[in-house]
Amino acid sequence: MKIFRGFQHPGIAPASAVTIGNFDGVHRGHQAMLALLKSEAEHRGVPSCVLTFEPHPRDYFAAATGRAELAPARIGTLRDKLSELARCGIDQTVVLPFDARLASQAPESFIEEVLIQGLGARYVLVGDDFRFGAKRAGDYAMLDQSGTARGFDVARMNSYEVRGLRVSSSAVREALGQGDMAGAARLLGRPYAISGHVVHGRKLGRELGFRTLNLRFAHWKPAASGIFVVRVHGLEESPIAGVANLGVRPSLDPNDVNGGRVLLETHCLDWPASLGADGAYGKIIRVELLHKLHDELKYDGLDALMKGIAKDCDDARQFLASMHAETHRQTTRDRI
């Protein structure tokens, strides 16, 4: 998949089938939409193109108005979004910076400058609640009229449901916020995961006997937080079980080199010997969050912190054992 920041690049496709959205989480509703986009692109002989925004428009308006509560919790990082879009077989993604100019752009100008001149849209697919342009003045009817006048097709996709529940980024955020990882996985069509480069921390975990793999979560407001049972991919051929803290680490002092940043700190229950002491730094890993144990806790001192981590490890092993036992029972039932 080709990735572009903005659309004024020589390598961008001169014509494309486009869908527009934030695609936070790339959930099952998004996946259905992307499958339709691919089919329509192939029918027209043009590449499939996702037009997305960074930051999220609501992040921009929250910062512009000084109202942090307007910013939605973020499901995935930009890296994770792009990885999922590529996995869905999209040919080209354009990440458009959402700034003051874009926020104030008239919907007619957006159609002309972005869709027609920038992306050469031959087909535009949007969701059933799609709005665009300054003050969200543009809607499906306007887009459809423009398509008729300018020679591109416009289609709208209705909501996608799983077990009677409308699949949306809001529903995924709600599940993650409640610690319902199984529910989030049903909406996403896969376990919830965060990926990135392993970065250096204070190395306090090493001193305590619980070495960790640290990933930065670029957004200040993750949809999930707390202590989780996890699986780590990217270190060895098979995933490695672990326990992870996603949040701001309330038990650490201000000298933490990642102080103030949201961090996913993962302790592997069995550290891969092949990595040695420092073999993971710089590697790209993906951490699947399978089950929430509890919210972040503030411990009174390092001894209490060590005991808390040890208990989390024991609880993680118990959960994984029960999960494996259930998988075995299900496999046995399927064979009968």
XYZ file of C-alpha atoms in Angstrom:
336
model
C 0.000 0.000 0.000
C 1.299 3.453 -0.918
C 0.996 6.101 1.793
C 0.990 9.857 1.139
C 0.883 12.865 3.472
C -1.392 15.153 1.503
C -2.225 14.649 -2.154
C 0.322 16.831 -3.968
C 2.836 14.105 -4.753
C 4.048 12.782 -8.122
C 3.463 9.144 -7.127
C -0.216 9.545 -6.318
C -2.670 7.767 -8.632
C -4.204 10.079 -11.272
C -7.610 8.410 -10.799
C -9.046 6.373 -7.942
C -12.056 4.979 -6.116
C -12.174 6.830 -2.788
C -13.661 6.410 0.639
C -13.363 9.103 3.300
C -13.226 8.775 7.069
C -11.187 8.635 10.259
C -11.159 4.811 10.344
C -10.151 4.728 14.003
C -9.798 1.041 14.867
C -10.588 -0.202 11.315
C -13.454 -2.243 12.789
C -15.726 -4.731 11.016
C -17.962 -1.970 9.649
C -14.897 -0.292 8.146
C -13.722 -3.646 6.779
C -17.045 -4.218 4.994
C -16.798 -0.736 3.505
C -13.224 -1.327 2.337
C -14.209 -4.620 0.713
C -16.935 -2.827 -1.258
C -14.483 -0.072 -2.210
C -12.001 -2.629 -3.532
C -14.697 -4.301 -5.620
C -15.840 -1.003 -7.136
C -12.229 0.036 -7.810
C -11.501 -3.221 -9.643
C -14.713 -2.822 -11.660
C -13.511 0.609 -12.820
C -9.876 -0.357 -13.298
C -8.557 2.220 -10.819
C -6.734 1.913 -7.465
C -8.659 1.901 -4.187
C -7.893 4.949 -2.053
C -8.629 5.793 1.587
C -8.660 9.471 2.507
C -8.175 9.868 6.253
C -7.206 12.652 8.638
C -4.554 13.282 11.276
C -5.223 14.595 13.808
C -8.816 13.436 14.219
C -11.039 16.453 13.411
C -12.518 16.333 16.915
C -8.971 16.455 18.337
C -8.358 19.596 16.317
C -11.534 21.329 17.512
C -10.886 20.264 21.115
C -7.459 21.913 20.995
C -8.723 24.983 19.116
C -11.474 25.645 21.646
C -9.534 24.599 24.740
C -12.106 21.917 25.520
C -10.173 18.685 25.953
C -13.376 16.762 26.700
C -14.393 17.093 23.034
C -11.499 14.880 21.922
C -12.546 11.253 21.470
C -10.522 8.502 23.102
C -8.199 7.044 20.479
C -8.555 3.362 19.605
C -5.424 2.959 17.518
C -2.281 4.788 16.550
C -1.717 6.011 12.995
C 0.715 3.119 12.513
C -1.948 0.587 13.497
C -4.564 2.227 11.280
C -2.266 2.147 8.254
C -1.275 -1.459 8.955
C -4.926 -2.552 9.062
C -5.780 -0.625 5.899
C -2.899 -2.387 4.143
C -4.080 -5.746 5.495
C -7.493 -5.031 3.963
C -5.838 -4.715 0.548
C -6.161 -0.958 0.007
C -3.867 0.336 -2.763
C -3.320 3.896 -1.561
C -3.948 5.897 1.620
C -3.771 9.679 1.759
C -3.360 11.167 5.240
C -4.632 14.723 5.125
C -3.500 17.052 7.922
C -6.611 18.409 9.617
C -5.776 22.059 10.231
C -7.423 25.488 10.226
C -7.490 25.631 6.434
C -9.241 22.292 6.089
C -11.619 23.061 8.955
C -12.772 26.245 7.214
C -12.876 24.843 3.660
C -16.286 25.048 2.002
C -17.711 21.648 1.020
C -17.809 22.652 -2.668
C -14.099 23.532 -2.486
C -13.322 20.215 -0.781
C -15.011 18.327 -3.626
C -13.167 20.290 -6.303
C -9.690 20.603 -4.760
C -9.394 17.338 -2.853
C -11.633 14.763 -4.517
C -11.464 15.854 -8.157
C -8.129 17.641 -8.600
C -6.207 15.897 -5.819
C -7.434 12.306 -6.037
C -9.077 12.080 -9.463
C -12.131 10.473 -7.895
C -14.128 8.208 -10.203
C -16.161 6.714 -7.366
C -16.732 7.993 -3.810
C -18.062 5.766 -1.022
C -19.167 7.263 2.299
C -20.946 6.135 5.447
C -24.588 6.790 6.220
C -23.761 9.646 8.623
C -21.122 11.347 6.457
C -20.745 15.144 6.716
C -17.914 17.298 5.407
C -16.699 20.844 4.887
C -16.827 23.913 7.098
C -19.480 23.626 9.820
C -20.259 20.124 8.453
C -22.377 21.810 5.776
C -21.726 19.134 3.148
C -23.785 15.949 3.113
C -24.484 12.941 0.912
C -27.050 14.779 -1.210
C -24.560 17.542 -2.061
C -21.864 14.990 -2.865
C -24.262 13.012 -5.061
C -25.303 16.144 -6.983
C -21.652 17.051 -7.549
C -20.919 13.545 -8.780
C -23.728 13.759 -11.321
C -22.465 17.137 -12.525
C -18.744 16.265 -12.554
C -18.845 12.648 -13.710
C -18.014 10.539 -10.653
C -20.219 7.950 -8.969
C -21.285 8.348 -5.341
C -22.523 5.604 -3.031
C -23.516 5.389 0.602
C -23.122 2.351 2.849
C -25.562 1.663 5.651
C -24.587 0.662 9.170
C -22.991 -2.712 9.776
C -24.326 -4.775 12.679
C -22.962 -7.663 14.740
C -25.522 -9.487 16.907
C -27.918 -6.587 16.535
C -25.323 -4.002 17.640
C -24.292 -1.244 15.230
C -20.557 -1.497 14.724
C -18.921 1.896 15.142
C -15.754 3.423 16.526
C -17.878 4.750 19.422
C -19.013 1.199 20.257
C -15.411 -0.030 20.191
C -14.331 2.845 22.457
C -17.125 2.015 24.876
C -16.132 -1.666 25.020
C -12.471 -0.796 25.574
C -13.350 1.800 28.197
C -15.337 -0.843 30.097
C -12.495 -3.349 29.839
C -14.650 -5.649 27.694
C -11.854 -6.982 25.507
C -13.934 -9.865 24.157
C -16.649 -7.416 23.107
C -14.086 -5.141 21.458
C -12.631 -8.130 19.595
C -16.095 -9.025 18.239
C -16.514 -5.486 16.905
C -12.987 -5.330 15.490
C -12.976 -8.844 14.054
C -9.646 -9.476 15.813
C -8.088 -9.002 19.266
C -7.401 -5.373 20.125
C -3.698 -4.670 19.590
C -1.127 -1.874 19.750
C 2.113 -1.936 17.774
C 5.270 0.140 17.611
C 9.012 0.326 18.191
C 10.332 -0.828 21.560
C 11.749 2.252 23.306
C 13.977 2.794 26.331
C 12.455 3.508 29.706
C 13.916 4.036 33.183
C 14.771 0.308 33.271
C 13.132 0.159 36.690
C 11.422 -3.088 35.725
C 14.802 -4.704 35.182
C 15.877 -3.625 38.670
C 12.684 -5.084 40.143
C 13.047 -8.367 38.263
C 10.233 -7.617 35.799
C 11.899 -6.498 32.575
C 9.458 -4.735 30.202
C 9.026 -3.930 26.529
C 7.912 -0.299 26.233
C 5.776 1.116 23.410
C 4.642 4.741 23.245
C 0.975 5.346 22.490
C 1.099 8.577 20.514
C -2.284 9.925 21.652
C -2.815 11.309 25.158
C -6.234 9.688 25.566
C -6.222 5.943 24.782
C -9.583 4.178 24.643
C -8.253 1.408 26.888
C -6.199 1.694 30.071
C -5.151 -0.511 32.951
C -3.435 -3.864 33.431
C -3.967 -6.559 30.792
C -3.151 -10.142 29.909
C -1.425 -9.914 26.532
C 0.261 -11.768 23.694
C 3.379 -10.295 22.069
C 4.023 -10.824 18.367
C 7.243 -10.015 16.526
C 9.907 -11.312 18.891
C 9.831 -15.005 17.997
C 7.893 -17.207 15.580
C 5.195 -17.903 18.174
C 3.456 -15.224 20.262
C 4.727 -14.742 23.821
C 2.361 -14.436 26.782
C 2.694 -11.460 29.063
C 1.082 -8.879 31.318
C 1.013 -5.199 30.388
C 0.274 -1.769 31.830
C -1.309 0.761 29.462
C -1.399 4.247 30.924
C 0.682 6.874 32.680
C 2.233 4.706 35.442
C 1.024 6.538 38.604
C 3.554 4.774 40.848
C 6.588 6.255 39.066
C 8.280 9.550 39.868
C 8.762 12.576 37.558
C 12.253 11.351 36.595
C 10.693 8.715 34.344
C 12.148 9.383 30.860
C 8.678 8.789 29.421
C 6.998 10.905 32.085
C 3.691 12.376 30.965
C 3.417 10.052 27.969
C 1.021 7.161 27.631
C 3.075 3.983 27.559
C 2.316 0.309 27.035
C 4.746 -1.570 29.285
C 4.727 -5.320 28.673
C 6.405 -7.933 30.840
C 6.844 -11.277 29.071
C 6.023 -14.130 31.440
C 8.919 -16.016 29.835
C 11.562 -13.630 28.508
C 13.015 -14.933 25.190
C 16.631 -15.912 25.852
C 17.487 -15.080 22.233
C 16.947 -11.375 22.933
C 19.531 -11.081 25.680
C 19.335 -8.037 27.934
C 18.878 -5.364 25.259
C 17.881 -7.297 22.146
C 14.356 -5.897 21.861
C 15.127 -2.162 21.583
C 14.166 -0.787 18.195
C 12.168 -3.854 17.186
C 8.604 -3.421 15.961
C 6.231 -5.578 17.980
C 2.469 -5.986 18.179
C 0.840 -6.505 21.568
C -2.646 -8.039 21.694
C -4.657 -7.078 24.783
C -6.728 -10.170 25.599
C -8.212 -9.551 29.045
C -8.272 -6.686 31.531
C -7.167 -7.557 35.060
C -7.801 -4.173 36.717
C -7.327 -0.418 36.430
C -3.958 1.216 37.046
C -3.083 1.356 40.741
C -0.810 3.688 42.683
C 1.396 1.641 44.996
C 3.014 2.918 48.202
C 6.656 2.150 47.462
C 8.627 -0.310 45.344
C 7.956 -3.323 47.588
C 4.220 -2.919 47.136
C 4.733 -2.392 43.399
C 6.755 -5.618 43.127
C 4.090 -7.578 44.978
C 1.396 -6.075 42.758
C 3.240 -7.017 39.570
C 3.862 -10.544 40.866
C 0.147 -10.973 41.571
C -0.721 -9.658 38.113
C 1.631 -12.247 36.602
C -0.021 -15.038 38.595
C -3.479 -13.845 37.572
C -2.373 -13.656 33.932
C -1.127 -17.247 34.029
C -4.441 -18.387 35.517
C -6.413 -16.592 32.808
C -4.255 -18.034 30.032
C -4.592 -21.541 31.490
C -8.385 -21.204 31.590
C -8.396 -19.816 28.039
C -6.321 -22.754 26.757
C -8.590 -25.206 28.591
C -11.694 -23.644 27.005
C -10.065 -23.771 23.566
C -9.286 -27.460 24.106
C -12.886 -28.166 25.172
C -14.227 -26.355 22.120
C -11.888 -28.268 19.804
C -12.978 -31.566 21.381
C -16.687 -30.651 20.933
C -16.075 -29.755 17.273
C -14.494 -33.141 16.622
C -17.389 -35.100 18.117
